[in-house]
Coordinates of C-alpha atoms and ligand atoms in Angstrom, one line a residue:
X1 CA -93.7 358.8 91.4
X2 CA -90.4 359.3 89.6
X3 CA -90.7 361.9 86.9
X4 CA -89.0 365.1 85.9
X5 CA -90.4 368.3 87.3
X6 CA -90.6 371.9 86.0
X7 CA -91.4 374.7 88.5
X8 CA -93.7 377.6 87.5
X9 CA -92.7 380.3 89.9
X10 CA -95.8 382.4 90.4
X11 CA -95.4 386.2 90.4
X12 CA -99.2 386.8 90.4
X13 CA -99.8 386.7 86.7
X14 CA -103.3 385.8 85.4
X15 CA -102.2 382.9 83.2
X16 CA -100.0 381.0 85.6
X17 CA -102.1 377.8 85.7
X18 CA -102.3 377.9 81.9
X19 CA -98.5 377.9 81.7
X20 CA -98.4 374.8 83.9
X21 CA -101.1 373.1 81.9
X22 CA -99.1 373.8 78.7
X23 CA -96.0 372.2 80.2
X24 CA -97.9 369.1 81.2
X25 CA -99.5 368.9 77.7
X26 CA -95.9 368.5 76.5
X27 CA -95.7 365.5 78.8
X28 CA -93.6 367.1 81.5
X29 CA -94.8 367.3 85.0
X30 CA -95.0 370.8 86.4
X31 CA -95.9 372.5 89.7
X32 CA -96.9 376.1 90.5
X33 CA -95.1 377.6 93.5
X34 CA -95.4 381.1 94.9
X35 CA -92.3 383.3 94.3
X36 CA -91.8 383.4 98.1
X37 CA -91.0 379.7 98.2
X38 CA -87.5 379.4 99.8
X39 CA -84.7 378.5 97.3
X40 CA -83.8 375.4 99.4
X41 CA -87.3 374.1 98.9
X42 CA -87.2 374.7 95.2
X43 CA -83.9 372.9 95.0
X44 CA -85.2 370.0 96.9
X45 CA -87.8 369.5 94.1
X46 CA -84.8 368.9 91.8
X47 CA -86.4 370.6 88.8
X48 CA -85.1 370.4 85.2
X49 CA -86.3 374.0 84.5
X50 CA -88.0 377.0 86.0
X51 CA -90.5 379.4 84.5
X52 CA -91.0 382.8 86.0
X53 CA -94.5 384.0 85.3
X54 CA -95.9 387.4 84.5
X55 CA -97.3 389.6 87.2
X56 CA -98.9 393.0 87.7
X57 CA -95.9 394.8 89.2
X58 CA -93.0 396.9 87.9
X59 CA -89.7 395.1 88.6
X60 CA -87.7 398.3 89.3
X61 CA -89.9 399.1 92.4
X62 CA -88.4 398.1 95.7
X63 CA -91.8 396.7 96.8
X64 CA -92.2 394.4 93.8
X65 CA -91.6 390.6 94.0
X66 CA -88.0 389.6 93.6
X67 CA -86.0 386.3 93.7
X68 CA -83.0 385.2 95.5
X69 CA -80.2 385.9 92.9
X70 CA -78.6 382.6 93.8
X71 CA -81.3 381.0 91.6
X72 CA -79.2 382.1 88.6
X73 CA -76.0 380.4 89.8
X74 CA -77.7 377.0 90.4
X75 CA -77.4 375.9 86.8
X76 CA -81.1 375.2 86.0
X77 CA -82.5 376.6 82.8
X78 CA -85.0 379.5 83.3
X79 CA -87.6 381.1 81.1
X80 CA -89.1 384.4 82.2
X81 CA -92.4 385.5 80.7
X82 CA -93.3 389.2 80.8
X83 CA -92.7 390.3 84.4
X84 CA -90.5 387.2 84.7
X85 CA -88.4 388.3 81.7
X86 CA -88.0 391.8 83.2
X87 CA -87.0 390.2 86.5
X88 CA -84.2 388.3 84.7
X89 CA -83.0 391.4 83.0
X90 CA -83.3 393.5 86.2
X91 CA -81.6 391.0 88.5
X92 CA -78.7 390.2 86.1
X93 CA -77.7 393.8 85.6
X94 CA -79.9 395.0 82.7
X95 CA -82.2 398.0 83.0
X96 CA -86.0 398.0 82.9
X97 CA -87.9 401.2 82.8
X98 CA -91.4 402.5 82.3
X99 CA -92.1 402.7 78.6
X100 CA -91.9 406.5 77.8
X101 CA -94.0 406.6 74.7
X102 CA -97.0 404.5 73.7
X103 CA -95.1 402.7 70.9
X104 CA -92.9 400.8 73.4
X105 CA -95.9 399.7 75.5
X106 CA -97.6 396.8 73.8
X107 CA -100.9 395.2 74.4
X108 CA -102.7 392.5 72.4
X109 CA -101.8 390.8 69.1
X110 CA -98.4 391.9 67.8
X111 CA -96.5 390.9 64.7
X112 CA -93.3 389.5 66.0
X113 CA -90.0 388.5 64.3
X114 CA -88.0 385.6 65.8
X115 CA -84.4 384.5 65.6
X116 CA -84.9 380.8 64.7
X117 CA -81.3 380.2 65.6
X118 CA -82.4 380.5 69.3
X119 CA -83.4 377.1 70.8
X120 CA -86.7 378.6 72.0
X121 CA -87.8 379.4 68.4
X122 CA -86.0 376.5 66.7
X123 CA -88.0 375.0 63.7
X124 CA -90.7 377.7 63.9
X125 CA -91.7 380.3 61.4
X126 CA -89.5 383.4 61.5
X127 CA -92.5 385.7 62.1
X128 CA -96.0 385.5 63.6
X129 CA -98.5 386.9 66.0
X130 CA -97.6 387.1 69.7
X131 CA -99.8 388.2 72.5
X132 CA -98.2 391.1 74.4
X133 CA -99.2 392.9 77.6
X134 CA -96.4 395.0 79.0
X135 CA -96.1 398.6 80.1
X136 CA -92.5 398.3 81.0
X137 CA -89.6 398.1 78.7
X138 CA -86.1 396.5 78.8
X139 CA -83.9 399.6 78.0
X140 CA -80.7 397.6 78.4
X141 CA -80.3 393.8 78.4
X142 CA -77.8 392.2 80.7
X143 CA -74.4 391.1 79.7
X144 CA -74.2 387.7 77.9
X145 CA -77.7 388.0 76.5
X146 CA -78.6 388.3 72.9
X147 CA -81.8 389.8 71.4
X148 CA -83.8 386.9 69.9
X149 CA -87.1 388.5 68.9
X150 CA -88.4 392.0 68.0
X151 CA -91.6 393.7 66.9
X152 CA -92.1 396.8 64.8
X153 CA -92.3 398.9 67.9
X154 CA -89.9 397.1 70.2
X155 CA -86.3 395.9 69.5
X156 CA -86.1 393.5 72.5
X157 CA -89.2 391.3 72.6
X158 CA -87.1 388.2 73.6
X159 CA -83.7 387.7 75.1
X160 CA -81.5 384.7 75.6
X161 CA -78.2 383.7 77.2
X162 CA -78.1 380.2 75.8
X163 CA -74.8 379.3 77.5
X164 CA -76.4 379.6 80.9
X165 CA -79.8 378.4 79.6
X166 CA -81.7 381.7 80.4
X167 CA -84.5 382.9 78.2
X168 CA -87.0 385.7 78.4
X169 CA -90.0 386.7 76.4
X170 CA -92.1 389.9 76.7
X171 CA -95.2 388.1 75.3
X172 CA -97.3 385.3 76.6
X173 CA -96.4 382.0 74.8
X174 CA -99.0 380.1 76.8
X175 CA -102.2 381.8 75.4
X176 CA -103.8 380.6 72.2
X177 CA -103.4 384.0 70.6
X178 CA -99.7 383.5 70.3
X179 CA -99.0 381.5 67.2
X180 CA -96.8 378.5 67.9
X181 CA -96.7 379.5 71.6
X182 CA -97.0 375.9 72.7
X183 CA -94.2 374.9 70.3
X184 CA -92.0 377.5 72.1
X185 CA -92.9 375.9 75.5
X186 CA -92.0 372.5 74.0
X187 CA -88.7 373.8 72.7
X188 CA -87.9 375.2 76.1
X189 CA -88.5 371.8 77.6
X190 CA -87.0 369.5 75.0
X191 CA -84.2 371.7 73.6
X192 CA -83.5 373.9 76.7
X193 CA -84.1 371.5 79.6
X194 CA -83.5 368.1 77.9
X195 CA -86.9 366.8 79.1
X196 CA -87.6 363.1 78.8
X197 CA -91.4 363.5 78.4
X198 CA -92.1 361.1 81.2
X199 CA -95.5 362.5 82.3
X200 CA -98.4 360.5 80.8
X201 CA -101.8 359.7 82.2
X202 CA -101.3 356.0 81.6
X203 CA -98.3 356.0 83.9
X204 CA -100.1 358.2 86.4
X205 CA -103.0 355.7 86.5
X206 CA -100.7 352.8 87.4
X207 CA -98.7 354.7 89.9
X208 CA -101.7 356.2 91.6
X209 CA -103.4 352.9 91.9
X210 CA -100.3 351.4 93.4
X211 CA -100.0 354.3 95.8
X212 CA -103.7 354.0 96.9
X213 CA -103.3 350.3 97.5
X214 CA -100.2 350.8 99.6
X215 CA -101.8 353.5 101.7
X216 CA -105.2 351.9 102.2
X217 CA -104.0 348.4 102.8
X218 CA -107.0 346.5 104.0
X219 CA -108.8 349.6 105.3
X220 CA -112.2 350.9 104.3
X221 CA -112.7 354.0 102.1
X222 CA -115.8 356.2 101.9
X223 CA -116.5 358.6 99.1
X224 CA -119.3 361.1 98.5
X225 CA -120.0 360.7 94.8
X226 CA -121.8 363.6 93.2
X227 CA -121.7 362.4 89.6
X228 CA -119.4 365.3 88.6
X229 CA -116.2 364.6 86.7
X230 CA -113.9 364.9 89.7
X231 CA -115.7 362.6 92.2
X232 CA -116.5 360.1 89.4
X233 CA -112.8 359.8 88.5
X234 CA -111.8 359.4 92.1
X235 CA -114.5 356.7 92.4
X236 CA -113.2 354.9 89.3
X237 CA -109.6 355.0 90.5
X238 CA -110.5 353.7 94.0
X239 CA -112.7 351.1 92.5
X240 CA -109.7 349.8 90.4
X241 CA -107.4 350.1 93.4
X242 CA -109.4 348.7 96.3
X243 CA -112.7 347.3 94.9
X244 CA -115.0 346.2 97.7
X245 CA -113.2 348.2 100.4
X246 CA -114.8 351.2 98.8
X247 CA -118.2 352.5 99.5
X248 CA -119.6 355.3 97.3
X249 CA -122.5 357.2 98.6
X250 CA -124.4 358.9 95.8
X251 CA -127.0 361.3 97.2
X252 CA -129.6 362.0 94.5
X253 CA -131.2 365.2 95.7
X254 CA -133.8 365.1 92.9
X255 CA -132.4 368.2 91.3
X256 CA -130.3 366.4 88.7
X257 CA -130.8 366.7 85.0
X258 CA -132.9 364.2 83.1
X259 CA -131.8 360.6 83.6
X260 CA -128.6 361.8 85.3
X261 CA -128.9 359.7 88.4
X262 CA -129.4 356.5 86.4
X263 CA -126.5 357.3 84.2
X264 CA -124.1 357.8 87.1
X265 CA -125.3 354.5 88.6
X266 CA -124.8 352.7 85.3
X267 CA -121.3 354.0 84.9
X268 CA -120.2 352.3 88.1
X269 CA -122.1 349.0 87.6
X270 CA -119.0 347.4 86.1
X271 CA -117.0 347.6 89.3
X272 CA -117.5 345.4 92.3
X273 CA -117.8 348.1 94.9
X274 CA -120.4 349.1 97.5
X275 CA -122.5 351.6 95.6
X276 CA -125.2 353.3 97.7
X277 CA -127.7 355.5 95.9
X278 CA -129.9 357.5 98.1
X279 CA -133.1 358.8 96.5
X280 CA -133.7 361.8 98.6
X281 CA -135.8 364.0 96.3
X282 CA -138.8 364.4 98.7
X283 CA -136.5 365.3 101.6
X284 CA -134.8 368.0 99.7
X285 CA -138.0 369.4 98.2
X286 CA -139.6 369.5 101.6
X287 CA -136.7 371.5 103.0
X288 CA -136.7 373.9 100.0
X289 CA -140.4 374.5 99.9
X290 CA -141.3 378.2 99.7
X291 CA -137.6 379.3 99.6
X292 CA -136.7 381.8 96.9
X293 CA -133.4 383.3 98.1
X294 CA -130.5 381.9 96.1
X295 CA -128.0 381.8 99.0
X296 CA -130.6 380.2 101.3
X297 CA -131.3 377.5 98.7
X298 CA -127.6 376.7 98.5
X299 CA -127.3 376.6 102.3
X300 CA -130.4 374.4 102.7
X301 CA -129.1 371.9 100.1
X302 CA -125.6 371.9 101.6
X303 CA -126.9 371.2 105.0
X304 CA -129.4 368.6 104.0
X305 CA -126.7 366.9 101.9
X306 CA -124.5 366.6 104.9
X307 CA -127.3 365.2 107.0
X308 CA -128.2 362.5 104.4
X309 CA -124.5 361.6 103.9
X310 CA -123.9 361.4 107.6
X311 CA -126.8 358.9 108.0
X312 CA -125.5 356.7 105.3
X313 CA -122.0 356.9 106.6
X314 CA -123.2 355.7 110.0
X315 CA -124.7 352.7 108.3
X316 CA -121.3 351.9 106.8
X317 CA -119.7 352.1 110.2
X318 CA -116.1 353.2 111.0
X319 CA -114.1 353.9 107.9
X320 CA -110.4 354.5 107.7
X321 CA -110.3 356.9 104.8
X322 CA -112.5 359.6 103.4
X323 CA -111.7 360.2 99.7
X324 CA -112.1 363.6 98.1
X325 CA -112.0 364.9 94.5
X326 CA -109.7 367.8 95.3
X327 CA -107.8 368.9 92.1
X328 CA -104.7 370.9 91.5
X329 CA -106.3 374.3 90.9
X330 CA -107.8 374.1 94.4
X331 CA -104.4 373.4 95.9
X332 CA -102.3 376.0 94.2
X333 CA -101.3 378.7 96.6
X334 CA -101.1 381.8 94.4
X335 CA -98.5 384.4 94.5
X336 CA -101.3 387.0 94.4
X337 CA -104.2 387.6 96.8
X338 CA -107.5 386.0 96.8
X339 CA -110.4 387.2 94.6
X340 CA -113.8 388.3 96.1
X341 CA -116.4 385.6 96.7
X342 CA -119.4 386.3 94.6
X343 CA -121.4 383.1 95.2
X344 CA -120.9 380.5 97.9
X345 CA -120.2 377.4 95.8
X346 CA -121.4 374.3 97.4
X347 CA -119.5 371.3 96.2
X348 CA -120.9 368.0 97.2
X349 CA -117.5 366.7 97.9
X350 CA -115.8 367.4 101.1
X351 CA -117.3 366.6 104.4
X352 CA -114.5 366.0 106.8
X353 CA -116.1 367.4 109.9
X354 CA -119.0 365.1 110.1
X355 CA -117.8 361.6 109.4
X356 CA -115.7 359.4 111.6
X357 CA -112.5 358.6 109.7
X358 CA -108.8 358.5 110.2
X359 CA -107.4 360.2 107.1
X360 CA -108.3 362.0 103.9
X361 CA -107.1 360.7 100.5
X362 CA -107.1 363.0 97.6
X363 CA -105.8 361.0 94.5
X364 CA -106.4 363.9 92.1
X365 CA -104.5 366.5 94.1
X366 CA -101.8 366.9 91.4
X367 CA -104.1 367.0 88.4
X368 CA -105.6 369.7 86.2
X369 CA -109.2 369.3 85.1
X370 CA -108.2 368.2 81.6
X371 CA -105.9 365.6 83.1
X372 CA -108.6 364.4 85.4
X373 CA -110.8 363.8 82.3
X374 CA -107.9 361.9 80.6
X375 CA -107.4 359.8 83.7
X376 CA -111.2 359.0 83.6
X377 CA -110.9 357.8 80.1
X378 CA -107.8 355.7 81.0
X379 CA -110.0 354.1 83.7
X380 CA -112.7 353.3 81.3
X381 CA -115.4 355.8 82.4
X382 CA -118.0 356.6 79.7
X383 CA -117.4 359.7 77.7
X384 CA -120.7 361.3 78.9
X385 CA -119.3 361.4 82.4
X386 CA -115.8 362.3 81.5
X387 CA -116.5 365.2 79.2
X388 CA -119.4 366.4 81.1
X389 CA -119.9 370.2 81.4
X390 CA -119.8 371.6 84.9
X391 CA -123.0 371.1 86.8
X392 CA -123.3 373.0 90.1
X393 CA -123.7 371.1 93.4
X394 CA -127.1 372.5 94.2
X395 CA -128.2 371.4 90.7
X396 CA -131.4 372.7 89.2
X397 CA -132.3 374.5 92.5
X398 CA -130.3 377.5 91.3
X399 CA -131.7 377.3 87.8
X400 CA -135.3 377.5 89.0
X401 CA -135.7 381.2 89.8
X402 CA -138.0 381.7 92.9
X403 CA -139.4 378.8 94.9
X404 CA -138.9 375.2 93.8
X405 CA -141.6 372.6 93.3
X406 CA -141.4 369.1 91.7
X407 CA -143.5 370.3 88.8
X408 CA -141.1 373.1 88.1
X409 CA -138.1 370.8 88.3
X410 CA -139.7 368.3 85.9
X411 CA -140.6 371.2 83.5
X412 CA -137.0 372.5 83.6
X413 CA -135.5 369.0 83.3
X414 CA -137.4 368.3 80.1
X415 CA -136.7 371.7 78.5
X416 CA -133.0 371.4 79.4
X417 CA -132.8 368.0 78.0
X418 CA -134.3 369.2 74.6
X419 CA -131.8 372.1 74.6
X420 CA -128.8 369.8 75.2
X421 CA -130.1 367.2 72.7
X422 CA -130.5 369.8 69.9
X423 CA -127.1 371.4 70.7
X424 CA -125.4 368.0 70.4
X425 CA -127.3 367.2 67.2
X426 CA -126.2 370.4 65.6
X427 CA -122.6 369.6 66.6
X428 CA -122.5 372.9 68.7
X429 CA -121.5 371.2 71.9
X430 CA -117.8 371.2 70.9
X431 CA -117.9 375.0 70.7
X432 CA -119.5 375.6 74.1
X433 CA -118.1 375.2 77.6
X434 CA -121.4 375.3 79.5
X435 CA -125.0 375.5 78.3
X436 CA -128.3 374.9 80.1
X437 CA -131.8 376.1 80.6
X438 CA -133.2 378.3 83.4
X439 CA -136.8 378.4 84.4
X440 CA -137.5 382.1 85.1
X441 CA -140.2 383.2 87.6
X442 CA -141.9 385.3 84.9
X443 CA -145.1 384.3 83.3
X444 CA -146.5 385.9 80.2
X445 CA -149.4 385.7 77.9
X446 CA -149.2 383.6 74.8
X447 CA -151.5 382.0 72.3
X448 CA -151.6 378.3 71.4
X449 CA -154.1 376.9 69.0
X450 CA -157.1 379.1 69.6
X451 CA -156.5 379.6 73.3
X452 CA -154.8 382.1 75.5
X453 CA -152.0 380.8 77.7
X454 CA -150.4 382.3 80.8
X455 CA -147.2 380.3 81.3
X456 CA -143.5 380.4 82.2
X457 CA -140.6 382.0 80.3
X458 CA -137.6 379.8 79.8
X459 CA -134.2 381.3 79.4
X460 CA -131.4 379.5 77.5
X461 CA -127.8 380.2 78.5
X462 CA -124.7 379.1 76.6
X463 CA -121.2 380.4 77.2
X464 CA -117.7 380.0 76.0
X465 CA -114.9 380.4 78.6
X466 CA -111.5 379.0 79.4
X467 CA -111.6 379.4 83.2
X468 CA -115.3 380.2 84.1
X469 CA -114.0 383.4 85.8
X470 CA -115.0 385.3 82.7
X471 CA -117.2 384.1 79.9
X472 CA -118.7 385.3 76.7
X473 CA -122.3 384.4 75.6
X474 CA -122.1 381.9 72.7
X475 CA -123.2 382.9 69.2
X476 CA -125.4 379.8 68.6
X477 CA -126.7 379.9 65.0
X478 CA -130.3 381.3 64.8
X479 CA -131.5 378.1 63.0
X480 CA -130.4 376.0 65.9
X481 CA -132.0 378.4 68.4
X482 CA -135.2 378.3 66.4
X483 CA -135.4 374.5 66.4
X484 CA -134.8 374.4 70.1
X485 CA -137.5 377.0 70.7
X486 CA -140.1 375.3 68.5
X487 CA -139.4 371.9 70.2
X488 CA -139.6 373.2 73.7
X489 CA -142.8 375.1 73.4
X490 CA -144.4 372.1 71.7
X491 CA -143.1 369.4 73.9
X492 CA -142.9 371.0 77.4
X493 CA -146.1 371.9 79.2
X494 CA -146.2 375.3 81.0
X495 CA -143.6 377.0 78.8
X496 CA -144.9 379.5 76.2
X497 CA -141.9 381.8 75.7
X498 CA -138.2 381.4 75.3
X499 CA -135.4 383.9 75.6
X500 CA -131.7 383.7 74.9
X501 CA -129.3 385.2 77.5
X502 CA -126.9 387.5 75.7
X503 CA -124.9 388.8 78.6
X504 CA -121.2 388.0 79.2
X505 CA -119.5 387.5 82.6
X506 CA -118.9 390.1 84.0
X507 CA -121.3 391.8 84.4
X508 CA -123.6 388.8 84.7
X509 CA -122.5 385.4 86.1
X510 CA -122.9 382.2 84.2
X511 CA -125.7 380.8 86.4
X512 CA -128.7 383.0 87.1
X513 CA -128.5 382.5 90.8
Ligands
XMP1 P1 -121.0 381.6 88.1 O1 -122.5 381.5 88.0 O2 -120.4 382.0 89.4 O3 -120.5 380.2 87.8 O4 -120.5 382.5 86.9 C1 -119.1 379.8 87.5 C2 -119.1 378.3 87.5 O5 -119.4 377.7 88.8 C3 -120.5 376.9 88.7 N1 -121.3 377.2 89.9 C4 -121.4 376.3 91.0 N2 -120.8 375.2 91.2 N3 -121.8 375.0 93.3 C5 -121.0 374.5 92.3 O6 -120.5 373.4 92.6 C6 -122.5 376.2 93.1 O7 -123.2 376.7 94.0 C7 -122.2 376.9 91.9 N4 -122.6 378.1 91.4 C8 -122.1 378.2 90.2 C9 -121.3 377.3 87.4 O8 -122.1 376.3 87.0 C10 -120.1 377.7 86.5 O9 -119.6 376.5 85.9

């Protein structure tokens, strides 16, 4: 694939992937690399520009991440963000110190004044809000640098040495809170790095199809299709590339949402591939019977999934390639440490240990989630699959609190369907990142007609989030909630009470189990 590349050099900041996504949104390919990557390796990537990210450290401490100063003599434009900006200043002879008084420390939305004569701010308003988060302060900027932005509290919010193509900003241009932040990234790329804008999904589709064809030759490919966005897009790409050489095994564990299995099957009917749908509901329910512990449920489903998949794979016989829907965020090796594991996420995707194959192919390895969706559209997958909200591998099993029965699954399926239908009707789906119903294990007394009921409580959950690591509960209008509540209690047997979950993450998680 011949396209220009920008490197995001990761110093452990929290928005590093977002920076890379912004660059790609500007049609320039971008990869995230840890700051420890040897310079020779970075050079071999032949980048047109480098972005130093933010990070939690103080640049003047010996123990903090640094770069090989030779990076500044190589002639590639560099933008430093936050820590990255301070690193440029520190390495090139400026002085960075701890801000002595609170006014020099800046957090959050800050009115900022820009020098629009600087390429980075060219064509943008001369003032606006930027999102700051820095406790350190550039007391002296290095020789050759001009001050290109300031705030009321801080004289040096941005610096530039345009001759050498070095830029630094103390704020975060990649977050939505910074007005015109994306335009600044675009300016860096097109004004500072002379980008050609050669990264498009249409190109990627053609190149990826050609690459898969070349690699696979006349070999056989096997894919575990979960119906989620990633595995569906892999399936569509492989279907285009190798047709009948592809076998998709879609294990329907009976814990999907209403009509979901049929929808997935329908989406692939236009391709001439080997599509195997295994209706394994009773097998899974039998294994899960009586089990209430969330992690046990996940484990049971994961193991049973592998067993079913293995049986089907045996029927297919020897395959040459096992395809997986690995995407770029799973691949990025961070400059920072790993976060604690709160739940063991079971993704019905990767099963390399159990199936006989020669090689793994991962055609989405370079793509972010939004790019995967775009590729899906390019490949002609229906919008309901491509823009689907995340759905956990164990499905409704972790949305039925306590033990699972078919009756409970049917009850939840219907209630969840009504919830989603009304959200879509009200046009609220655009504002939500994930929303679903949970069947709690609590029963309570109600009155319906003249009779007493003793039935289940249903919880509704809806969140807004950009990364699913943190999330806020969504402020769905009361009228919409009211309509949902009335419909569900009237149309779904065994539910007589509905509650709305108003906890954010943290302290709660998005799912209930
Ligand atoms: P939590 O509940 O941890 O969820 O806040 C964060 C995101 O991950 C999804 N999730 C899962 N996905 N297998 C999956 O494939 C799982 O076991 C699982 N548990 C949670 C959840 O739906 C949300 O999008």
